[in-house]
Coordinates of C-alpha atoms and ligand atoms in Angstrom, one line a residue:
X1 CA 137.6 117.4 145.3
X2 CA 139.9 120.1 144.7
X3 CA 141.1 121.8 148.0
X4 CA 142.7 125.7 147.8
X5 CA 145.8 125.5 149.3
X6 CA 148.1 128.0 150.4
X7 CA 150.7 126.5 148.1
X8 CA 149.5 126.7 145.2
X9 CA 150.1 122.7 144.9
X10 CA 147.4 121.1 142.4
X11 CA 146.6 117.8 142.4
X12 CA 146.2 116.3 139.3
X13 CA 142.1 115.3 138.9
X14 CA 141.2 111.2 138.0
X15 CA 137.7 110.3 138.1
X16 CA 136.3 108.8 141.1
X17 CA 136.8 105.7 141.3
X18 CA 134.9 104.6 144.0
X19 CA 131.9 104.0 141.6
X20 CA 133.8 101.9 138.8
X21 CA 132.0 98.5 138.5
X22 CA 133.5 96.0 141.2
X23 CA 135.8 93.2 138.8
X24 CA 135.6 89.4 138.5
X25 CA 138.3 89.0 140.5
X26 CA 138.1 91.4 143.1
X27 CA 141.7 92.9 141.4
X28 CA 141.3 96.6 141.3
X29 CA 144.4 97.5 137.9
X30 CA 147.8 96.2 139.5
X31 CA 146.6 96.1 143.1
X32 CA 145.9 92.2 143.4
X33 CA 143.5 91.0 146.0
X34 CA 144.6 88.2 148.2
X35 CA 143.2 85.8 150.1
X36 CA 145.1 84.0 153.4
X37 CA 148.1 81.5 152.9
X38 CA 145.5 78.7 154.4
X39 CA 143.0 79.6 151.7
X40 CA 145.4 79.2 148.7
X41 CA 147.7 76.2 149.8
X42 CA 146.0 73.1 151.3
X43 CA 147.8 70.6 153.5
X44 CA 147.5 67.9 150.6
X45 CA 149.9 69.4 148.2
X46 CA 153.6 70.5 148.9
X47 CA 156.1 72.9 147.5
X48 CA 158.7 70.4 146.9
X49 CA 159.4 67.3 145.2
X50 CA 161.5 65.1 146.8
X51 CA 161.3 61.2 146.3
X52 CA 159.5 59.7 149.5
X53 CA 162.4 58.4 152.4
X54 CA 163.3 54.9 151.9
X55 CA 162.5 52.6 154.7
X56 CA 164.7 53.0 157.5
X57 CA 165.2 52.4 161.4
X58 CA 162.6 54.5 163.0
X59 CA 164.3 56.5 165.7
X60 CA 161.7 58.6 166.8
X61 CA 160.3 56.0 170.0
X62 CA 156.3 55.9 168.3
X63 CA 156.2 59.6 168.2
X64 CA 156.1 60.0 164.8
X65 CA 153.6 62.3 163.8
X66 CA 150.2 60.2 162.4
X67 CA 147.4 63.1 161.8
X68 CA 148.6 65.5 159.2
X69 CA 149.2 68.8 160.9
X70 CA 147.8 71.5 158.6
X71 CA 150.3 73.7 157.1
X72 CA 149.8 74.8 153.7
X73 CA 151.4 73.8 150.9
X74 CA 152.5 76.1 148.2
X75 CA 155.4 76.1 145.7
X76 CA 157.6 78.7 145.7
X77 CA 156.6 81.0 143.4
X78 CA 152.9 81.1 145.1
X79 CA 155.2 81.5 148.3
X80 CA 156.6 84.5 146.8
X81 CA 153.6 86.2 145.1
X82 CA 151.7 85.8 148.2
X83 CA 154.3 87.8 150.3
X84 CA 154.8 90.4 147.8
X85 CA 150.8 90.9 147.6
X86 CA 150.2 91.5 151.2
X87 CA 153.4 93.8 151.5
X88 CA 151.9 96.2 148.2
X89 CA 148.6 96.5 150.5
X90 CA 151.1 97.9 153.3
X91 CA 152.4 101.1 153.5
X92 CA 156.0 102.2 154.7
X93 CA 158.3 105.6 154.6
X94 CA 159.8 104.4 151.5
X95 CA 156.3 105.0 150.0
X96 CA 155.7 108.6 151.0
X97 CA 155.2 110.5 154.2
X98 CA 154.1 109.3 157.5
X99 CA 153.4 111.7 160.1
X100 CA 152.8 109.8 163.2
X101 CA 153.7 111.8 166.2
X102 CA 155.9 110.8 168.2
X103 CA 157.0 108.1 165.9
X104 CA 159.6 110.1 164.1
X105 CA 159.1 108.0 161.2
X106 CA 161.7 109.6 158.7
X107 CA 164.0 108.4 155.9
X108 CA 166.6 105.9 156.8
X109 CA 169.8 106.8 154.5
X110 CA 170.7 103.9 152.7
X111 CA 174.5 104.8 153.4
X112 CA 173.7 103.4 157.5
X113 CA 172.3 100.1 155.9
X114 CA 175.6 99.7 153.4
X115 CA 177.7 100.0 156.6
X116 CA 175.4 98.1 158.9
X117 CA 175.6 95.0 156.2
X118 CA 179.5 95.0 156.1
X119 CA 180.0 91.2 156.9
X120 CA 182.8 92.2 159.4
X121 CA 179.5 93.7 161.5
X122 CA 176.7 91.9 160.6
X123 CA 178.5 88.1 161.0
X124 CA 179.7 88.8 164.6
X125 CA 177.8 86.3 166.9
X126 CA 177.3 87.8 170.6
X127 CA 178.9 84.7 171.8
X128 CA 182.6 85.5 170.0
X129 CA 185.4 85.7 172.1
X130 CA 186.5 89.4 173.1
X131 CA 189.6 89.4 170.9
X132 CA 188.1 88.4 167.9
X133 CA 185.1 91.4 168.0
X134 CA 187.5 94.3 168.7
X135 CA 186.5 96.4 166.2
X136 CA 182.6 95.9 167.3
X137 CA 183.3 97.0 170.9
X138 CA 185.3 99.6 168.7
X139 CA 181.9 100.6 167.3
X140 CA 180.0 100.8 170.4
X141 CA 182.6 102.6 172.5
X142 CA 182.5 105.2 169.7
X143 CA 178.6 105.6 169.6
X144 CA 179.0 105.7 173.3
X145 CA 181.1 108.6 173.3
X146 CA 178.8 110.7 170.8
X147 CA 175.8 109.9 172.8
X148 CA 177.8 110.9 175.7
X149 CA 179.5 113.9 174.3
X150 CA 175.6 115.2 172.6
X151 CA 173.9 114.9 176.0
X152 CA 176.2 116.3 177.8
X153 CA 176.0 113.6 180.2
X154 CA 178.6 111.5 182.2
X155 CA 177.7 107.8 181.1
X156 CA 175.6 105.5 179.2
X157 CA 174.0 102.3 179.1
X158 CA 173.8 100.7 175.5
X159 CA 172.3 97.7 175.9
X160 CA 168.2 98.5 176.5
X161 CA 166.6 97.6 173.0
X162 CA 163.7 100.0 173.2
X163 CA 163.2 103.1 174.3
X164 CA 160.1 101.8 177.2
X165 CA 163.4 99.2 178.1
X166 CA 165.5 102.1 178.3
X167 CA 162.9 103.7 180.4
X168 CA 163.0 100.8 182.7
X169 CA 167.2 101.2 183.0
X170 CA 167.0 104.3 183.7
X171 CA 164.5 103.9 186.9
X172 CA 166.3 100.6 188.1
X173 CA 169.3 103.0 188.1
X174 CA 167.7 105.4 190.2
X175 CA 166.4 102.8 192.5
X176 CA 169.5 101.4 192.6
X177 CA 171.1 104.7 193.6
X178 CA 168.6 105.3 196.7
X179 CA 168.8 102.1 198.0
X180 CA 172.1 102.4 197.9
X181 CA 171.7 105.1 200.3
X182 CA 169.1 103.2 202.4
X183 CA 166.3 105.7 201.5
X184 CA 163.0 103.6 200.1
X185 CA 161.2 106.3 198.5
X186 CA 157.6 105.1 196.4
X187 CA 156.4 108.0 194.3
X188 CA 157.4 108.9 191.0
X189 CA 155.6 111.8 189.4
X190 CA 154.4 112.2 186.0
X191 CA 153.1 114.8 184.3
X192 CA 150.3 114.7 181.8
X193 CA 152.0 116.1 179.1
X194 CA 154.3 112.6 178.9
X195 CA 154.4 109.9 177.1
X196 CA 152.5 106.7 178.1
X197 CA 154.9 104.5 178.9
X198 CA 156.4 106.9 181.2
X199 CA 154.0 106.0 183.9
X200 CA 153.7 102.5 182.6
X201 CA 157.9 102.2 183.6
X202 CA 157.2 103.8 186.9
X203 CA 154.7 100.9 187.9
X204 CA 156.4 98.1 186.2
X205 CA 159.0 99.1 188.8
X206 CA 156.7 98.9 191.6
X207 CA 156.3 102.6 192.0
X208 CA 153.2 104.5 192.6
X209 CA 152.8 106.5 189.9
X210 CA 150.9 110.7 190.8
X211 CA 149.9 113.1 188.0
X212 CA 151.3 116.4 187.7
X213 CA 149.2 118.4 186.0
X214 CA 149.4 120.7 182.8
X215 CA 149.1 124.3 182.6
X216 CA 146.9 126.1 179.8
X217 CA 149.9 126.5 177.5
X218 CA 150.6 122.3 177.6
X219 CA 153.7 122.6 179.7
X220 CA 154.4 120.8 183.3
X221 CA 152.9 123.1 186.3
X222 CA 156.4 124.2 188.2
X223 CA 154.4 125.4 190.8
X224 CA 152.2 122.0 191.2
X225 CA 155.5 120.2 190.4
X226 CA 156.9 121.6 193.5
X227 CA 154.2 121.7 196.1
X228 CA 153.7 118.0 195.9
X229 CA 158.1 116.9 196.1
X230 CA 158.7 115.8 199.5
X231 CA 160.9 113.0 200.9
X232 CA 158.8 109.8 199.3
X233 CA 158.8 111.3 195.9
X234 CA 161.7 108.9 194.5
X235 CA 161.6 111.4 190.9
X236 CA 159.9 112.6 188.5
X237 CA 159.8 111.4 184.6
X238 CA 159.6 114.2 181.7
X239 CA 159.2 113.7 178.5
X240 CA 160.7 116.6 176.5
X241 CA 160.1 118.0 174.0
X242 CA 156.6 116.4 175.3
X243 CA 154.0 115.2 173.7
X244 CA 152.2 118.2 172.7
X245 CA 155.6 118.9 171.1
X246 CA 156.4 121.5 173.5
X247 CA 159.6 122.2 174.8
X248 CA 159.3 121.9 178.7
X249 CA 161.4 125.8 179.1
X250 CA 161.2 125.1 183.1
X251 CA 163.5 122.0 183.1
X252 CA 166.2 123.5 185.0
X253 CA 164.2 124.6 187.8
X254 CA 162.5 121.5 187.7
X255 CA 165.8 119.6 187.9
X256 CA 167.2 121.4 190.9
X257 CA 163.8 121.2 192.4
X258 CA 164.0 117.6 192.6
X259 CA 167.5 117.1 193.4
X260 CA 166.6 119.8 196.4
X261 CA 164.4 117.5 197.5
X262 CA 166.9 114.4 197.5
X263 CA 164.8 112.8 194.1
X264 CA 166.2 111.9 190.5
X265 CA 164.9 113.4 187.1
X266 CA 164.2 111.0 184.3
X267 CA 163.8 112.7 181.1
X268 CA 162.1 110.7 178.0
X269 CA 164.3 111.5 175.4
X270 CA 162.7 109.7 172.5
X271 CA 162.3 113.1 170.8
X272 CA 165.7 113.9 170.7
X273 CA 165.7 114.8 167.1
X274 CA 164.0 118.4 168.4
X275 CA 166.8 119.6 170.3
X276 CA 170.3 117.5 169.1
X277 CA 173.1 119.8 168.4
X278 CA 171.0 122.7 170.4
X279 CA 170.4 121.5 173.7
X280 CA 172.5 119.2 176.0
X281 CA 169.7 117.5 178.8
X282 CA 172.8 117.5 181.4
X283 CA 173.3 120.7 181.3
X284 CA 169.5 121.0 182.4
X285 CA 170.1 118.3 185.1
X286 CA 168.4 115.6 183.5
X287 CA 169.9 112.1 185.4
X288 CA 169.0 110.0 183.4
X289 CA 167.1 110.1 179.4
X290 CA 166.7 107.1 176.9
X291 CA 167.4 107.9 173.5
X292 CA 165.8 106.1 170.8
X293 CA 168.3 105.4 168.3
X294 CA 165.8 104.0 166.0
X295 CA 163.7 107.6 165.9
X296 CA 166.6 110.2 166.1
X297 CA 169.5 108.7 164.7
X298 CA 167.0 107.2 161.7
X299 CA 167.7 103.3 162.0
X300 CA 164.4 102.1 160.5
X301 CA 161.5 100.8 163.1
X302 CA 157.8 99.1 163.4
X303 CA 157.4 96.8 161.0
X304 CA 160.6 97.6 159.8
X305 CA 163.5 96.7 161.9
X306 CA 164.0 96.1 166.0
X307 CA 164.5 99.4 168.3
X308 CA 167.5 100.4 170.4
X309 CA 167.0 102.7 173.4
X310 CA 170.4 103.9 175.0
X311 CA 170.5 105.5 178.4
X312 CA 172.5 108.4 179.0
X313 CA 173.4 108.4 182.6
X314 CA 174.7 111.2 185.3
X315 CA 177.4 111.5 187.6
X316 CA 175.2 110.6 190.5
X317 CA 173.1 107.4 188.4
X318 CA 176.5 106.2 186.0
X319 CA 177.9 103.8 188.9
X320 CA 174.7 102.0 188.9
X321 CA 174.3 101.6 184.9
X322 CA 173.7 97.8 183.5
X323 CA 176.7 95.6 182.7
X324 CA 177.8 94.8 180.2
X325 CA 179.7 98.2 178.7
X326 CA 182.7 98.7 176.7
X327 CA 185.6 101.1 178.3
X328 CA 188.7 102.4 176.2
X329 CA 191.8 100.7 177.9
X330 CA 195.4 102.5 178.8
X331 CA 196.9 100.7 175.7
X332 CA 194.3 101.9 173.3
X333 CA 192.1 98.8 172.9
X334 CA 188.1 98.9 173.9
X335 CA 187.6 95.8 176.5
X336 CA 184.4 94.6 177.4
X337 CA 183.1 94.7 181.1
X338 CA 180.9 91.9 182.0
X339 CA 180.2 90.1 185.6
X340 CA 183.8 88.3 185.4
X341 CA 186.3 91.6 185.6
X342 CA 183.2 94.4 186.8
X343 CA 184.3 93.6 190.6
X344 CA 186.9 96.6 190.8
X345 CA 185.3 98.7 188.3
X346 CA 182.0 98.9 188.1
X347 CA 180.6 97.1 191.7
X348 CA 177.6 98.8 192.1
X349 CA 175.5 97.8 188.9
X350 CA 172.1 97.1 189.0
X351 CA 172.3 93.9 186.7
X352 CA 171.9 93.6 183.3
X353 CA 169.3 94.5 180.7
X354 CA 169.8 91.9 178.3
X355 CA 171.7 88.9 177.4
X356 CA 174.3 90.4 175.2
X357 CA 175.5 93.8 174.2
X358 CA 172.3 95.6 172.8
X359 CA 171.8 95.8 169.3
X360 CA 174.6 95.7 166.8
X361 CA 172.9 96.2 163.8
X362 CA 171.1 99.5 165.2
X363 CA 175.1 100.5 166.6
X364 CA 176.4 100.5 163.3
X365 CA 173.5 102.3 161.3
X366 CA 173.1 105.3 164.4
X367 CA 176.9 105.8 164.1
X368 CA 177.3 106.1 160.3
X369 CA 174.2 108.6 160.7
X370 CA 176.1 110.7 163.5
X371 CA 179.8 110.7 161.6
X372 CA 178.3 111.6 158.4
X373 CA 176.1 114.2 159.5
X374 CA 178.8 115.6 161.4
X375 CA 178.2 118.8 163.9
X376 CA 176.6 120.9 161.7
X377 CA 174.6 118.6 160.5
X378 CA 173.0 117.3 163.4
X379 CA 172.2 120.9 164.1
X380 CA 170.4 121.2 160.7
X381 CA 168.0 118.0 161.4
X382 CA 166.7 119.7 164.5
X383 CA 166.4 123.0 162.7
X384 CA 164.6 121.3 159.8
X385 CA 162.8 119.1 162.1
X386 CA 161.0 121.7 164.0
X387 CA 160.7 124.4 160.7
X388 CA 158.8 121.3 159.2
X389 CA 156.4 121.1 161.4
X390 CA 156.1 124.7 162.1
X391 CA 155.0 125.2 158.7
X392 CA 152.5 122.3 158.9
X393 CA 151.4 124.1 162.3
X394 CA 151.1 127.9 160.3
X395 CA 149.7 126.1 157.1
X396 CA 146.7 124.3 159.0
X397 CA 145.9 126.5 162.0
X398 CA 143.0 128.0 160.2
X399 CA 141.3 124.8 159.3
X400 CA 142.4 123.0 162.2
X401 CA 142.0 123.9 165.8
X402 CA 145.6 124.3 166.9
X403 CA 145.3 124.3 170.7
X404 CA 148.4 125.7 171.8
X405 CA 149.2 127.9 169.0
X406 CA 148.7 130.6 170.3
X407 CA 151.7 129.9 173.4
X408 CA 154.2 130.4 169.9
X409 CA 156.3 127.7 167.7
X410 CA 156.1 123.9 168.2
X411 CA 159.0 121.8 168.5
X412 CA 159.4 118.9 165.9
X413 CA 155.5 118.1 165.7
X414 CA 152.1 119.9 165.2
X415 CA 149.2 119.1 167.5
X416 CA 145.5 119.7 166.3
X417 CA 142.5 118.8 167.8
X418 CA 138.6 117.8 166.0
X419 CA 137.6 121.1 167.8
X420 CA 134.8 122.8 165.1
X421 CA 134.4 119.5 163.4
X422 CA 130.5 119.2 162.4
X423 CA 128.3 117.1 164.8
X424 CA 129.2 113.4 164.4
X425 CA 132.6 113.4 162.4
X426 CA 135.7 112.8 164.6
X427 CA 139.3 112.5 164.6
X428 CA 138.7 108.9 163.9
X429 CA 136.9 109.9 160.3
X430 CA 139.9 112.1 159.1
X431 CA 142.1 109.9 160.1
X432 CA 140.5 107.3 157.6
X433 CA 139.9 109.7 154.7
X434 CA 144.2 110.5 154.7
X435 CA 143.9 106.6 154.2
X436 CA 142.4 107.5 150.6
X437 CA 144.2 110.9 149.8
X438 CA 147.6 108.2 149.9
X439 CA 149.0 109.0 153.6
X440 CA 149.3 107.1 156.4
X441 CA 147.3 108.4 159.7
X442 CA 148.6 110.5 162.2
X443 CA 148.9 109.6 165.6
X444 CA 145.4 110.3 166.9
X445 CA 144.1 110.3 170.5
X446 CA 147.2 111.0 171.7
X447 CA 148.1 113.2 174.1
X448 CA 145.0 112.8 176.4
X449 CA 145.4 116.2 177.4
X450 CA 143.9 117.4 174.5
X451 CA 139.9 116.2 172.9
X452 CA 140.2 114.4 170.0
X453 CA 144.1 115.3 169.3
X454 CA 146.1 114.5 166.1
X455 CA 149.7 114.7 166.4
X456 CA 151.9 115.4 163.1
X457 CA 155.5 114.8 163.0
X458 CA 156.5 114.9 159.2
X459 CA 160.2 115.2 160.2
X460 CA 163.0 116.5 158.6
X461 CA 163.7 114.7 156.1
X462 CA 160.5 115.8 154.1
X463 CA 160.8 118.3 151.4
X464 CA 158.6 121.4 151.0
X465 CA 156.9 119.8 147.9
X466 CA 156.0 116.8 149.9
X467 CA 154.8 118.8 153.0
X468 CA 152.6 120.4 150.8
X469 CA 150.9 117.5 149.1
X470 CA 150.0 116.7 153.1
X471 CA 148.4 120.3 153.6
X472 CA 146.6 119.9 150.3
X473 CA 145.1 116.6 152.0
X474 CA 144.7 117.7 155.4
X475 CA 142.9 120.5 154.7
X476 CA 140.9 119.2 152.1
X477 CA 139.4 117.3 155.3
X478 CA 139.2 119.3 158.0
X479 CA 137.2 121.5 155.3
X480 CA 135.0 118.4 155.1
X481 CA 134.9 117.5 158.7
X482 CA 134.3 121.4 159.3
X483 CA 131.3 121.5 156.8
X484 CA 129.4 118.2 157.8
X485 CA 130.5 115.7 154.7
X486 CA 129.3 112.5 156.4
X487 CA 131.0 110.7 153.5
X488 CA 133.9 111.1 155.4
X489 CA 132.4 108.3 158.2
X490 CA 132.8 105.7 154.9
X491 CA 136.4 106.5 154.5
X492 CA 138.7 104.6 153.5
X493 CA 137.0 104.0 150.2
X494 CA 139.7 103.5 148.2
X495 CA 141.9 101.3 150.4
X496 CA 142.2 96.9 150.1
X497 CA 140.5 96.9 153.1
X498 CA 137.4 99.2 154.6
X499 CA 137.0 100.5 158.1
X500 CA 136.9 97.7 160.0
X501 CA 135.0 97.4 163.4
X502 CA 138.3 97.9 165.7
X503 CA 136.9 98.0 168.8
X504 CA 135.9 94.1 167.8
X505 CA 139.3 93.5 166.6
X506 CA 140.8 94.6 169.8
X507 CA 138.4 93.0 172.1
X508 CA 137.8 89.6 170.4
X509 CA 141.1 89.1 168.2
X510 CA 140.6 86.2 165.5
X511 CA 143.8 84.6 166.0
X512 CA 144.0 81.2 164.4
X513 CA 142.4 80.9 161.1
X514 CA 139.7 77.5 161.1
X515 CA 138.6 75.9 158.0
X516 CA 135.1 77.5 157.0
X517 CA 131.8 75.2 157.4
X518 CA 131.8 72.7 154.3
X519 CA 128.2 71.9 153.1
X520 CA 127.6 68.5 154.1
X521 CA 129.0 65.7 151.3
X522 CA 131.8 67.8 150.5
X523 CA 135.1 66.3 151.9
X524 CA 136.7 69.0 154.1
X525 CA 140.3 69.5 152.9
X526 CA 142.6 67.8 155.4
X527 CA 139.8 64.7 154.6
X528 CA 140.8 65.0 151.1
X529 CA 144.5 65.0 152.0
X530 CA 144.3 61.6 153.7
X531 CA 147.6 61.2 155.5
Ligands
PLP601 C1 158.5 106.2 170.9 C2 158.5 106.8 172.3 C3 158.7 106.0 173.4 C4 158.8 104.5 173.4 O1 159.8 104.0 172.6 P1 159.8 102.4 172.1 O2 161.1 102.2 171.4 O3 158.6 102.3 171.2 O4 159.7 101.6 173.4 C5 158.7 106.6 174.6 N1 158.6 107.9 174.8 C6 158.3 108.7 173.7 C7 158.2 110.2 173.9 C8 158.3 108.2 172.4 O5 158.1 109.0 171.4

């Protein structure tokens, strides 16, 4: 199928091979089928080949092990290709583009993991003494400052490793900060247009969480906002840009609205990568905003590497920030303030997020991104963040319903919605057929605000020719969907794997794998193993 495209990008025609003739081995060319580790290694052969121990004392008080216990047994080499098989069936952002919204999943420069891998950084064990990890407190009391100094906020918390943990800081902080002034208020209020695990924080807290609802152009309803603040709303948590990539333009009214009204503002900041270098959340009176290093500042994520969700803190929430923190010392050197010396200093902290200081290897990549970026070029990611998916937004709006077009430019991602899809196709079904045009899905579903919703990010660091290759997909099948091409409900075609039942999967998980049913006569495996 040959989509037009506004681009004039062509992609080059193979035959379909959906209909070539299945193979003997199930190996379509290079892509290699593979079955589980339990199917290819049995517990009765082993990988190595060492000479068996020679009788000695047995220490072990009769709990030796008698049954064998079922791992497989493969030499290395099978170890090896079985990894690498499974991880060519997997897709990742070194592969090509993926446009999950919200996700910011964009290229990690390989300059963060050179300095991240220095052995001065990645050797350092949490439990080192003080003097001998300088130059780490060093880096975090730099990062600190930047995050500080691009927020426009007073202090942070490093050590949340997520940005839902950092979520969590940031409301302990502002409980923290009204209990310290005796005042037990119980509401936070969300609005629809944020993230889920804004709410999700709010209960884990032991809040009750109230909806604020949406106006027709997506944004938070000021006026709803307002009506319901009173003295048991403790604050209110905003995702901006939120998550029908809007900017939320009322923020400072809705700040000093709260604060009016003796409450705190939480603002998710996982989407930081919209605004950094243009807009500084304490100058709109956020109090408190995560930041997810591992979105904005590009230190790889998912399946990929572990998150770390700072928490920029204001005037009013900073004396109640986690312990522990680094702080630059009269004579130069950065010290590290923990339970033993935070008495003077810092006496009013909640507690602590996490055992040690957050996550080093995250520190190190997120700084090398900001210093070599610099200013300007933090400025430019936003800019090319947004102009990104504003062209995906311009490029797809006729093929696509775009549901808040129309209320002008989107921030750093494009929301669509299955709106003039023929009877029976859904979100769901394009999702799967961008499985066989070579990208990974969207995020789909997501906002609830909007039926049927896709959500594209494609990020900055995507070139124009790239972009394109997703508009000739995309619009190849909403052209489908719009026309009625129930083909699309067998998509993927192409993929390892076909559309599995995932309602199943998420209701009755198959966890453990169990030998299969052996006719009878046949010695099951672990019978032929003996012991
Ligand atoms: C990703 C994201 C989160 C959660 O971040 P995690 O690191 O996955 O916990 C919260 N809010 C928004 C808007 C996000 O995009």
């Amino acid at each position: 199928m040959n989509a037009p495209n506004k681009s004039g990008w062509k992609p080059e025609m193979t035959p379909d091979t959906a209909a070539a003739v299945p193979t003997a081995t199930g190996n379509r060319a290079l892509m290699l089928e593979e079955p589980l580790i339990f199917e290819i290694g049995g517990s009765e052969t082993t990988g190595v080949d060492l000479p068996e121990p020679s009788e000695g004392a047995n220490r072990l008080g009769g709990m030796a092990r008698t049954e064998p216990f079922g791992l497989p047994g493969l030499s290395e080499p099978e170890t090896v290709r079985h990894y690498t098989r499974l991880s060519r069936q997997n897709y990742a952002i070194d592969l090509g583009l993926f446009p999950l919204g919200s996700c910011t999943m964009k290229h990690n420069p390989r300059l963060n993991e050179k300095v991240a891998r220095m052995p001065g950084f990645a050797d350092v064990h949490p439990l080192q003494p003080v003097d001998t990890v300088r130059g780490a407190l060093e880096v975090i009391n730099e990062l600190a400052h930047w995050l500080i100094e691009l927020t426009g906020m007073h202090g942070v918390a490093m050590t949340p490793k997520a940005g839902a943990h950092g979520e969590l800081c940031g409301i302990l902080c502002i409980r923290a900060a009204l209990e310290a002034k005796g005042d037990a208020r119980k509401v936070i209020l969300v609005p629809e247009s944020a993230h889920g695990t804004n709410p999700a924080t709010a209960a884990f807290a032991g809040y009750a969480v109230e909806d604020i609802p949406a106006t027709p152009e997506g944004r938070v309803d000021l006026e709803a906002l307002k009506a319901r603040l009173g003295p048991d709303v403790a604050g209110v948590m905003i995702t901006n840009p939120n998550t029908c990539g809007l900017f939320e333009r009322d923020m400072k009214a809705i700040s000093d609205a709260v604060h009016a009204a003796g409450g705190y503002v939480y603002c998710d900041g996982a989407n930081f990568n919209a605004i950094v270098g243009r807009v500084r959340p304490g100058d709109l009176g956020v109090d408190a905003m995560h930041i997810n290093l591992h979105k904005t500042f590009s230190t790889p994520h998912g399946g990929g590497g572990p998150g770390s969700g700072p928490v920029v803190l204001s005037e009013a929430l900073a004396p109640y920030g986690p312990l522990p923190f680094t702080a630059r010392r009269p004579d130069g050197t950065v010290d590290l303030i923990e339970e033993e010396n935070a008495g003077e200093e810092h006496p009013l902290s909640f507690g602590r997020m996490s055992a040690f200081h957050g996550q080093m290897g995250m520190f190190t990549r997120a700084l090398a991104y900001i210093l070599s970026h610099g200013a300007d070029g933090l400025r430019q990611v936003s800019g090319d963040a947004v102009l990104n998916a504003n062209y995906l937004l311009r490029s797809l709006e006729d093929v696509l319903d775009a549901p808040f077009a129309f209320s002008g430019p989107c921030m750093h991602e494009a929301l669509f919605s299955d709106r003039g899809f023929a009877d029976g196709l859904t979100t769901l079904d394009l999702a799967k057929g961008m499985i066989d045009e070579g990208f990974h899905p969207m995020t789909m579903y997501f906002p609830l605000v909007v039926h049927g919703s896709m959500l594209v990010e494609p990020t900055e660091t995507e070139s124009k020719a790239g972009l394109d290759q997703l508009v000739v997909a995309l619009r190849s099948l909403a052209e489908r969907a719009r026309a009625g091409d129930m083909s699309l409900k067998n998509a993927p075609i192409h993929a390892p794997r076909r559309r599995l039942d995932e309602t199943l999967a998420a209701r009755k998980p198959v966890l453990a794998w169990s030998e299969p049913d052996v006719p009878a006569g046949h010695p099951t495996r672990s019978e032929q193993g003996g012991s």
